[in-house]
């Protein structure tokens, strides 16, 4: 099947699938063997070599979804991110990083890089110039994440790709929040696309996995490190992820639609003081988002008016669950200050614009009216509590 000739949802449902020659079953069989007879000296199948039948099948699908030549799947998003970074950075090298990146990635850099003699700089201003001024003669990688967590700010992907090409630097993007449904950074000039497949690719809050997509050449360079680090995914989970991705397109499009409706609705509620969603015209990066995204995603953040306690509000929600993770078909909410960004200093949170009352909302596929009703009843109860104090 030529991925260039078939549409997104057809790639999701079919590309890469293993034909069940023996029983003609409808879905790919699972091959759990960790030991395979040598077919010839070149192919030694072994799960940690990322080349079991199910791994290879799923990698074809994920590569096609991101319009790359090849991909590798990992035991977690962080396994994918750390392996890719260590494949392109060694002692004495330097990396330029977007400041607002996933907490786990920031921890990896802040806690591990110095030990390995790798230098890093976070950009102060998320613009072409902001990145350019941090580039040094030993800069090997520029790393971005857009939309970012939790304020959904947008980085101009093409501008960063162009800048990096001018300086012969490798670019990496964490494309988890957008998913391949809404954004294909390779088409915009990025070299390496990273995913926490735990999020939208999995989509049902029951899989931990990661993925890297790029050219054959870059994927081979990452593979050489990956087989040493050993972060491969069990074939059971590989099979579950293949199944999950069949509905990726329809799930994320439903989430886009719900999030857009809810963002507009929240923006008009008088108890809400701010809404952050790249699909809103009022979002400072809306124009860039429109240029590079096919949909604006299922993530949004908002703040309640001062005096309304965000954690009380969270406790009053009945349908929308408080949860650390995101991107499932079910709606979830969290306070970045108390969870994902708790390790940052108050000063750093302030610098990133993360207020204590901010709530990050991962919009699911429920009926939007039910989500609105849940928010309204929780606001009402929070107001009563505020009056009692
Ligand atoms: C969750 C997440 C990760 C890390 O993925 P894990 O699967 O938890 O290791 C990386 N980046 C983003 C944007 C995420 O949301």
Short mmCIF file of C-alpha atoms and ligand atoms in Angstrom, two decimals:
data_model
loop_
_atom_site.label_atom_id
_atom_site.label_comp_id
_atom_site.label_asym_id
_atom_site.label_seq_id
_atom_site.Cartn_x
_atom_site.Cartn_y
_atom_site.Cartn_z
CA UNK A 1 0.00 0.00 0.00
CA UNK A 2 1.47 3.35 -1.05
CA UNK A 3 0.91 5.78 1.82
CA UNK A 4 1.08 8.74 -0.56
CA UNK A 5 -1.98 7.51 -2.43
CA UNK A 6 -4.32 6.76 0.47
CA UNK A 7 -6.03 9.07 2.93
CA UNK A 8 -5.34 9.54 6.64
CA UNK A 9 -8.11 7.33 8.02
CA UNK A 10 -7.20 4.55 5.58
CA UNK A 11 -3.61 4.69 6.81
CA UNK A 12 -4.98 4.51 10.37
CA UNK A 13 -7.11 1.46 9.69
CA UNK A 14 -4.93 -0.52 7.29
CA UNK A 15 -1.39 0.54 6.55
CA UNK A 16 1.24 -1.91 7.75
CA UNK A 17 -1.28 -4.56 8.89
CA UNK A 18 -0.11 -8.16 8.93
CA UNK A 19 -2.26 -10.47 6.82
CA UNK A 20 -3.42 -13.50 8.73
CA UNK A 21 -2.52 -15.99 6.01
CA UNK A 22 -3.38 -19.03 8.11
CA UNK A 23 -6.87 -18.21 9.40
CA UNK A 24 -7.82 -15.10 7.39
CA UNK A 25 -8.67 -13.18 10.58
CA UNK A 26 -9.64 -9.52 10.25
CA UNK A 27 -6.83 -8.10 12.38
CA UNK A 28 -3.05 -8.49 12.58
CA UNK A 29 -2.03 -11.58 14.55
CA UNK A 30 0.26 -10.97 17.55
CA UNK A 31 3.69 -12.55 17.44
CA UNK A 32 5.02 -12.82 20.97
CA UNK A 33 8.18 -14.81 20.17
CA UNK A 34 11.40 -13.40 21.52
CA UNK A 35 13.34 -15.95 19.50
CA UNK A 36 13.24 -16.30 15.73
CA UNK A 37 15.18 -18.65 13.45
CA UNK A 38 17.80 -16.79 11.44
CA UNK A 39 16.29 -16.31 8.01
CA UNK A 40 19.61 -15.11 6.73
CA UNK A 41 22.56 -13.39 8.34
CA UNK A 42 21.11 -9.89 7.87
CA UNK A 43 17.81 -10.32 9.70
CA UNK A 44 18.08 -11.23 13.37
CA UNK A 45 14.65 -10.67 14.81
CA UNK A 46 14.59 -9.84 18.51
CA UNK A 47 12.25 -7.49 20.40
CA UNK A 48 15.05 -5.22 21.62
CA UNK A 49 16.23 -4.82 18.01
CA UNK A 50 12.84 -3.21 17.28
CA UNK A 51 12.15 -5.68 14.47
CA UNK A 52 9.49 -8.18 15.55
CA UNK A 53 6.69 -8.56 12.97
CA UNK A 54 4.26 -6.46 15.04
CA UNK A 55 6.81 -3.71 15.72
CA UNK A 56 7.68 -3.46 12.03
CA UNK A 57 4.00 -3.36 11.06
CA UNK A 58 3.16 -0.57 13.51
CA UNK A 59 6.26 1.45 12.59
CA UNK A 60 5.13 1.53 8.96
CA UNK A 61 1.76 2.95 10.03
CA UNK A 62 3.22 5.61 12.34
CA UNK A 63 5.84 6.68 9.78
CA UNK A 64 3.08 7.10 7.17
CA UNK A 65 0.88 9.11 9.56
CA UNK A 66 3.72 11.59 10.12
CA UNK A 67 4.82 11.55 6.47
CA UNK A 68 8.26 10.27 7.37
CA UNK A 69 10.32 7.48 5.83
CA UNK A 70 10.69 5.35 8.94
CA UNK A 71 9.88 5.16 12.63
CA UNK A 72 10.70 3.38 15.86
CA UNK A 73 8.35 2.69 18.75
CA UNK A 74 9.43 2.70 22.38
CA UNK A 75 8.30 1.65 25.83
CA UNK A 76 7.37 5.26 26.72
CA UNK A 77 7.44 8.76 25.33
CA UNK A 78 10.46 9.52 27.50
CA UNK A 79 12.30 6.45 26.14
CA UNK A 80 11.73 7.81 22.63
CA UNK A 81 12.76 11.36 23.57
CA UNK A 82 15.86 10.41 25.59
CA UNK A 83 17.08 7.93 22.98
CA UNK A 84 16.65 10.42 20.14
CA UNK A 85 18.46 13.16 22.08
CA UNK A 86 21.38 10.90 23.04
CA UNK A 87 21.64 9.68 19.44
CA UNK A 88 22.43 13.20 18.22
CA UNK A 89 24.25 14.72 21.20
CA UNK A 90 27.55 13.80 22.74
CA UNK A 91 30.06 15.28 25.14
CA UNK A 92 30.92 18.85 24.14
CA UNK A 93 27.75 19.36 22.06
CA UNK A 94 25.08 21.99 22.70
CA UNK A 95 21.29 21.99 22.32
CA UNK A 96 18.88 24.94 22.07
CA UNK A 97 15.52 24.25 23.72
CA UNK A 98 12.13 25.83 23.86
CA UNK A 99 11.53 26.92 27.46
CA UNK A 100 7.99 25.56 27.77
CA UNK A 101 8.54 21.85 27.31
CA UNK A 102 7.06 18.74 28.89
CA UNK A 103 8.18 18.44 32.54
CA UNK A 104 9.75 15.01 32.05
CA UNK A 105 11.84 16.27 29.15
CA UNK A 106 12.98 19.27 31.19
CA UNK A 107 13.95 16.91 34.04
CA UNK A 108 15.93 14.72 31.63
CA UNK A 109 17.87 17.73 30.41
CA UNK A 110 18.33 19.46 33.76
CA UNK A 111 19.26 16.28 35.67
CA UNK A 112 21.22 14.21 33.13
CA UNK A 113 22.87 16.38 30.49
CA UNK A 114 25.55 17.97 32.65
CA UNK A 115 26.73 14.53 33.79
CA UNK A 116 27.30 13.68 30.14
CA UNK A 117 29.01 16.95 29.29
CA UNK A 118 26.19 18.17 27.05
CA UNK A 119 25.48 21.92 27.18
CA UNK A 120 22.01 23.38 26.84
CA UNK A 121 20.29 26.76 26.53
CA UNK A 122 16.59 27.54 26.91
CA UNK A 123 15.28 30.31 24.69
CA UNK A 124 13.96 33.47 26.33
CA UNK A 125 11.71 34.46 23.49
CA UNK A 126 9.90 31.81 21.46
CA UNK A 127 10.70 33.42 18.09
CA UNK A 128 13.13 32.92 15.18
CA UNK A 129 15.43 35.55 16.73
CA UNK A 130 15.04 34.03 20.19
CA UNK A 131 16.38 30.71 18.90
CA UNK A 132 19.01 32.23 16.63
CA UNK A 133 20.63 34.19 19.46
CA UNK A 134 21.17 30.97 21.45
CA UNK A 135 22.93 29.08 18.63
CA UNK A 136 26.64 28.44 19.23
CA UNK A 137 29.32 26.86 17.07
CA UNK A 138 28.76 23.51 18.84
CA UNK A 139 24.95 23.55 18.64
CA UNK A 140 23.80 20.22 17.20
CA UNK A 141 20.06 20.15 17.96
CA UNK A 142 17.14 22.57 18.27
CA UNK A 143 14.21 21.14 20.23
CA UNK A 144 10.65 22.48 20.20
CA UNK A 145 7.19 21.45 21.42
CA UNK A 146 4.02 22.98 19.97
CA UNK A 147 1.29 23.44 21.12
CA UNK A 148 3.01 23.64 24.48
CA UNK A 149 1.83 22.54 27.87
CA UNK A 150 -0.17 24.01 29.64
CA UNK A 151 -0.73 27.39 27.93
CA UNK A 152 -0.97 26.03 24.39
CA UNK A 153 1.47 28.55 23.02
CA UNK A 154 2.54 27.97 19.44
CA UNK A 155 6.04 27.86 17.97
CA UNK A 156 6.43 28.70 14.28
CA UNK A 157 7.60 25.29 13.04
CA UNK A 158 8.66 26.36 9.55
CA UNK A 159 10.65 29.32 10.87
CA UNK A 160 12.59 27.04 13.23
CA UNK A 161 13.14 24.47 10.47
CA UNK A 162 14.50 27.17 8.16
CA UNK A 163 16.75 28.59 10.86
CA UNK A 164 18.19 25.16 11.66
CA UNK A 165 18.85 24.35 8.00
CA UNK A 166 20.73 27.61 7.60
CA UNK A 167 23.05 26.55 10.44
CA UNK A 168 23.12 22.82 9.57
CA UNK A 169 21.46 21.83 12.85
CA UNK A 170 19.11 18.87 13.47
CA UNK A 171 15.57 19.80 14.57
CA UNK A 172 13.34 17.76 16.88
CA UNK A 173 9.74 18.39 17.81
CA UNK A 174 7.52 16.86 20.47
CA UNK A 175 4.29 16.54 18.46
CA UNK A 176 2.30 14.84 21.21
CA UNK A 177 -0.27 17.59 21.82
CA UNK A 178 -1.14 18.11 18.16
CA UNK A 179 -1.00 14.44 17.10
CA UNK A 180 -0.40 13.60 13.42
CA UNK A 181 -4.06 14.42 12.76
CA UNK A 182 -3.51 18.13 13.33
CA UNK A 183 0.12 18.73 12.46
CA UNK A 184 2.81 17.07 10.34
CA UNK A 185 6.08 18.84 11.19
CA UNK A 186 8.19 16.89 8.67
CA UNK A 187 6.26 18.66 5.89
CA UNK A 188 7.24 21.95 7.53
CA UNK A 189 10.96 21.13 7.53
CA UNK A 190 11.52 19.41 10.89
CA UNK A 191 13.92 16.43 10.93
CA UNK A 192 12.69 14.31 13.82
CA UNK A 193 9.16 13.99 15.22
CA UNK A 194 8.64 12.60 18.72
CA UNK A 195 5.47 11.31 20.35
CA UNK A 196 4.30 10.15 23.69
CA UNK A 197 2.02 7.48 22.20
CA UNK A 198 0.58 7.25 25.71
CA UNK A 199 -1.52 10.25 24.71
CA UNK A 200 -3.47 10.64 21.44
CA UNK A 201 -1.94 7.70 19.53
CA UNK A 202 -3.08 5.39 22.34
CA UNK A 203 -6.09 7.51 23.18
CA UNK A 204 -7.76 5.27 25.77
CA UNK A 205 -5.51 5.86 28.81
CA UNK A 206 -4.36 2.23 28.84
CA UNK A 207 -1.06 2.21 26.93
CA UNK A 208 2.38 3.60 27.77
CA UNK A 209 4.45 4.03 24.60
CA UNK A 210 6.54 6.43 22.54
CA UNK A 211 7.46 6.94 18.89
CA UNK A 212 10.09 8.64 16.74
CA UNK A 213 9.60 9.40 13.03
CA UNK A 214 12.21 10.64 10.57
CA UNK A 215 14.25 9.67 7.51
CA UNK A 216 15.71 6.16 7.17
CA UNK A 217 19.14 7.62 7.84
CA UNK A 218 18.23 9.41 11.08
CA UNK A 219 16.14 6.48 12.31
CA UNK A 220 19.13 4.21 11.78
CA UNK A 221 21.28 6.55 13.87
CA UNK A 222 18.64 6.50 16.63
CA UNK A 223 18.33 2.69 16.36
CA UNK A 224 22.07 2.27 17.01
CA UNK A 225 21.57 3.94 20.42
CA UNK A 226 18.10 2.47 21.03
CA UNK A 227 19.31 -1.14 20.91
CA UNK A 228 21.87 -0.30 23.62
CA UNK A 229 19.42 1.59 25.84
CA UNK A 230 16.86 -1.22 25.47
CA UNK A 231 13.65 0.83 25.62
CA UNK A 232 11.57 -1.31 23.27
CA UNK A 233 7.86 -1.94 23.67
CA UNK A 234 6.24 -5.32 24.44
CA UNK A 235 4.48 -6.83 21.43
CA UNK A 236 1.25 -7.01 23.37
CA UNK A 237 1.26 -3.25 23.75
CA UNK A 238 2.42 -2.83 20.16
CA UNK A 239 -0.67 -4.74 19.06
CA UNK A 240 -2.94 -2.64 21.31
CA UNK A 241 -1.42 0.52 19.91
CA UNK A 242 -2.02 -0.66 16.34
CA UNK A 243 -5.66 -1.20 17.28
CA UNK A 244 -5.93 2.19 18.97
CA UNK A 245 -4.54 4.05 15.98
CA UNK A 246 -7.30 2.67 13.76
CA UNK A 247 -9.60 5.27 15.33
CA UNK A 248 -6.99 8.04 15.75
CA UNK A 249 -8.42 10.21 12.97
CA UNK A 250 -12.04 10.06 14.07
CA UNK A 251 -11.20 10.39 17.78
CA UNK A 252 -8.99 13.45 17.42
CA UNK A 253 -11.34 15.17 14.98
CA UNK A 254 -14.16 14.73 17.51
CA UNK A 255 -11.88 16.11 20.24
CA UNK A 256 -10.91 19.10 18.05
CA UNK A 257 -14.58 19.89 17.52
CA UNK A 258 -15.52 19.56 21.19
CA UNK A 259 -12.51 21.61 22.33
CA UNK A 260 -13.30 24.44 19.90
CA UNK A 261 -16.94 24.57 21.05
CA UNK A 262 -15.96 24.45 24.73
CA UNK A 263 -13.22 27.07 24.35
CA UNK A 264 -15.67 29.51 22.76
CA UNK A 265 -18.28 28.73 25.40
CA UNK A 266 -15.86 29.08 28.34
CA UNK A 267 -14.58 32.34 26.87
CA UNK A 268 -18.08 33.80 27.24
CA UNK A 269 -18.75 32.50 30.77
CA UNK A 270 -18.60 35.32 33.28
CA UNK A 271 -17.00 33.10 35.94
CA UNK A 272 -14.03 32.37 33.68
CA UNK A 273 -11.32 35.00 33.44
CA UNK A 274 -9.07 33.50 30.75
CA UNK A 275 -9.15 30.73 28.13
CA UNK A 276 -6.07 29.49 26.32
CA UNK A 277 -6.85 27.67 23.06
CA UNK A 278 -4.97 28.18 19.77
CA UNK A 279 -8.24 28.00 17.85
CA UNK A 280 -9.54 31.18 19.49
CA UNK A 281 -8.95 34.39 17.56
CA UNK A 282 -7.95 36.00 20.85
CA UNK A 283 -5.05 33.54 21.32
CA UNK A 284 -1.80 35.46 20.75
CA UNK A 285 -0.46 32.75 18.40
CA UNK A 286 -3.70 32.08 16.54
CA UNK A 287 -2.31 33.19 13.15
CA UNK A 288 0.70 30.85 13.34
CA UNK A 289 -1.54 28.02 14.54
CA UNK A 290 -3.84 28.56 11.56
CA UNK A 291 -0.87 28.43 9.20
CA UNK A 292 0.62 25.17 10.45
CA UNK A 293 -2.22 23.17 12.04
CA UNK A 294 -5.04 21.29 10.33
CA UNK A 295 -7.09 21.33 13.54
CA UNK A 296 -6.43 23.06 16.86
CA UNK A 297 -6.39 19.98 19.06
CA UNK A 298 -8.24 18.71 22.09
CA UNK A 299 -6.25 20.53 24.78
CA UNK A 300 -7.22 23.85 26.33
CA UNK A 301 -6.59 25.69 29.59
CA UNK A 302 -8.64 28.18 31.54
CA UNK A 303 -8.70 30.22 34.72
CA UNK A 304 -11.69 30.83 36.96
CA UNK A 305 -12.33 34.31 38.31
CA UNK A 306 -10.37 35.30 41.36
CA UNK A 307 -12.12 34.13 44.52
CA UNK A 308 -13.23 30.86 42.95
CA UNK A 309 -10.99 28.09 44.22
CA UNK A 310 -9.78 25.95 41.31
CA UNK A 311 -9.12 22.85 43.41
CA UNK A 312 -12.59 23.02 44.98
CA UNK A 313 -14.04 23.38 41.48
CA UNK A 314 -12.07 20.32 40.37
CA UNK A 315 -13.43 18.28 43.27
CA UNK A 316 -17.01 19.23 42.38
CA UNK A 317 -16.75 18.00 38.81
CA UNK A 318 -18.59 14.72 38.34
CA UNK A 319 -18.08 13.73 34.71
CA UNK A 320 -14.71 15.38 34.06
CA UNK A 321 -12.11 13.46 36.06
CA UNK A 322 -9.02 14.92 37.69
CA UNK A 323 -6.11 13.09 36.12
CA UNK A 324 -2.40 13.46 35.57
CA UNK A 325 -2.51 12.21 32.00
CA UNK A 326 -4.32 13.49 28.94
CA UNK A 327 -5.64 12.79 25.45
CA UNK A 328 -7.93 9.90 26.31
CA UNK A 329 -11.45 9.65 24.89
CA UNK A 330 -12.62 10.70 28.38
CA UNK A 331 -12.31 14.32 29.49
CA UNK A 332 -9.78 15.01 32.24
CA UNK A 333 -8.57 18.08 34.07
CA UNK A 334 -5.59 19.04 36.22
CA UNK A 335 -3.95 21.92 38.00
CA UNK A 336 -0.44 22.40 36.51
CA UNK A 337 0.71 24.20 39.68
CA UNK A 338 -0.18 21.22 41.87
CA UNK A 339 0.89 18.45 39.47
CA UNK A 340 2.77 18.66 36.17
CA UNK A 341 4.59 21.91 36.99
CA UNK A 342 4.86 21.49 40.80
CA UNK A 343 8.61 20.93 40.58
CA UNK A 344 9.21 24.32 38.96
CA UNK A 345 9.96 27.23 41.28
CA UNK A 346 7.20 29.80 41.78
CA UNK A 347 9.39 32.24 39.89
CA UNK A 348 9.74 29.92 36.89
CA UNK A 349 6.00 29.23 36.83
CA UNK A 350 5.39 32.97 36.85
CA UNK A 351 7.88 33.43 34.01
CA UNK A 352 5.95 30.85 31.98
CA UNK A 353 2.63 32.54 32.82
CA UNK A 354 1.27 29.60 34.83
CA UNK A 355 -1.03 31.00 37.54
CA UNK A 356 -2.13 28.99 40.58
CA UNK A 357 -5.75 28.92 39.42
CA UNK A 358 -4.96 27.63 35.94
CA UNK A 359 -6.68 24.40 34.90
CA UNK A 360 -5.59 22.25 31.97
CA UNK A 361 -8.49 20.56 30.29
CA UNK A 362 -8.06 17.52 28.04
CA UNK A 363 -11.32 17.43 26.12
CA UNK A 364 -12.73 13.99 25.39
CA UNK A 365 -15.38 12.73 23.00
CA UNK A 366 -18.38 13.00 25.34
CA UNK A 367 -21.36 15.09 24.25
CA UNK A 368 -20.34 18.73 24.69
CA UNK A 369 -23.63 19.58 26.43
CA UNK A 370 -22.83 17.07 29.19
CA UNK A 371 -19.37 18.58 29.68
CA UNK A 372 -20.84 22.09 29.83
CA UNK A 373 -23.46 20.98 32.34
CA UNK A 374 -20.75 19.44 34.54
CA UNK A 375 -18.70 22.64 34.48
CA UNK A 376 -21.73 24.79 35.29
CA UNK A 377 -22.82 22.69 38.26
CA UNK A 378 -19.25 22.64 39.63
CA UNK A 379 -18.93 26.43 39.31
CA UNK A 380 -22.24 26.84 41.11
CA UNK A 381 -21.10 24.69 44.03
CA UNK A 382 -17.71 26.43 44.16
CA UNK A 383 -19.49 29.78 44.39
CA UNK A 384 -21.65 28.58 47.28
CA UNK A 385 -18.48 27.39 49.06
CA UNK A 386 -16.85 30.78 48.41
CA UNK A 387 -19.83 32.58 49.99
CA UNK A 388 -19.75 30.35 53.07
CA UNK A 389 -16.18 31.45 53.85
C1 LIG B 1 3.30 12.58 28.40
C2 LIG B 1 4.20 13.38 27.57
C3 LIG B 1 5.53 12.98 27.35
C4 LIG B 1 6.15 11.78 28.01
O1 LIG B 1 5.56 10.60 27.61
P1 LIG B 1 5.51 9.26 28.50
O2 LIG B 1 4.80 8.32 27.61
O3 LIG B 1 4.79 9.58 29.77
O4 LIG B 1 6.92 8.86 28.77
C5 LIG B 1 6.31 13.77 26.51
N1 LIG B 1 5.82 14.89 25.95
C6 LIG B 1 4.56 15.30 26.14
C7 LIG B 1 4.09 16.56 25.49
C8 LIG B 1 3.70 14.57 26.96
O5 LIG B 1 2.46 15.00 27.16
#
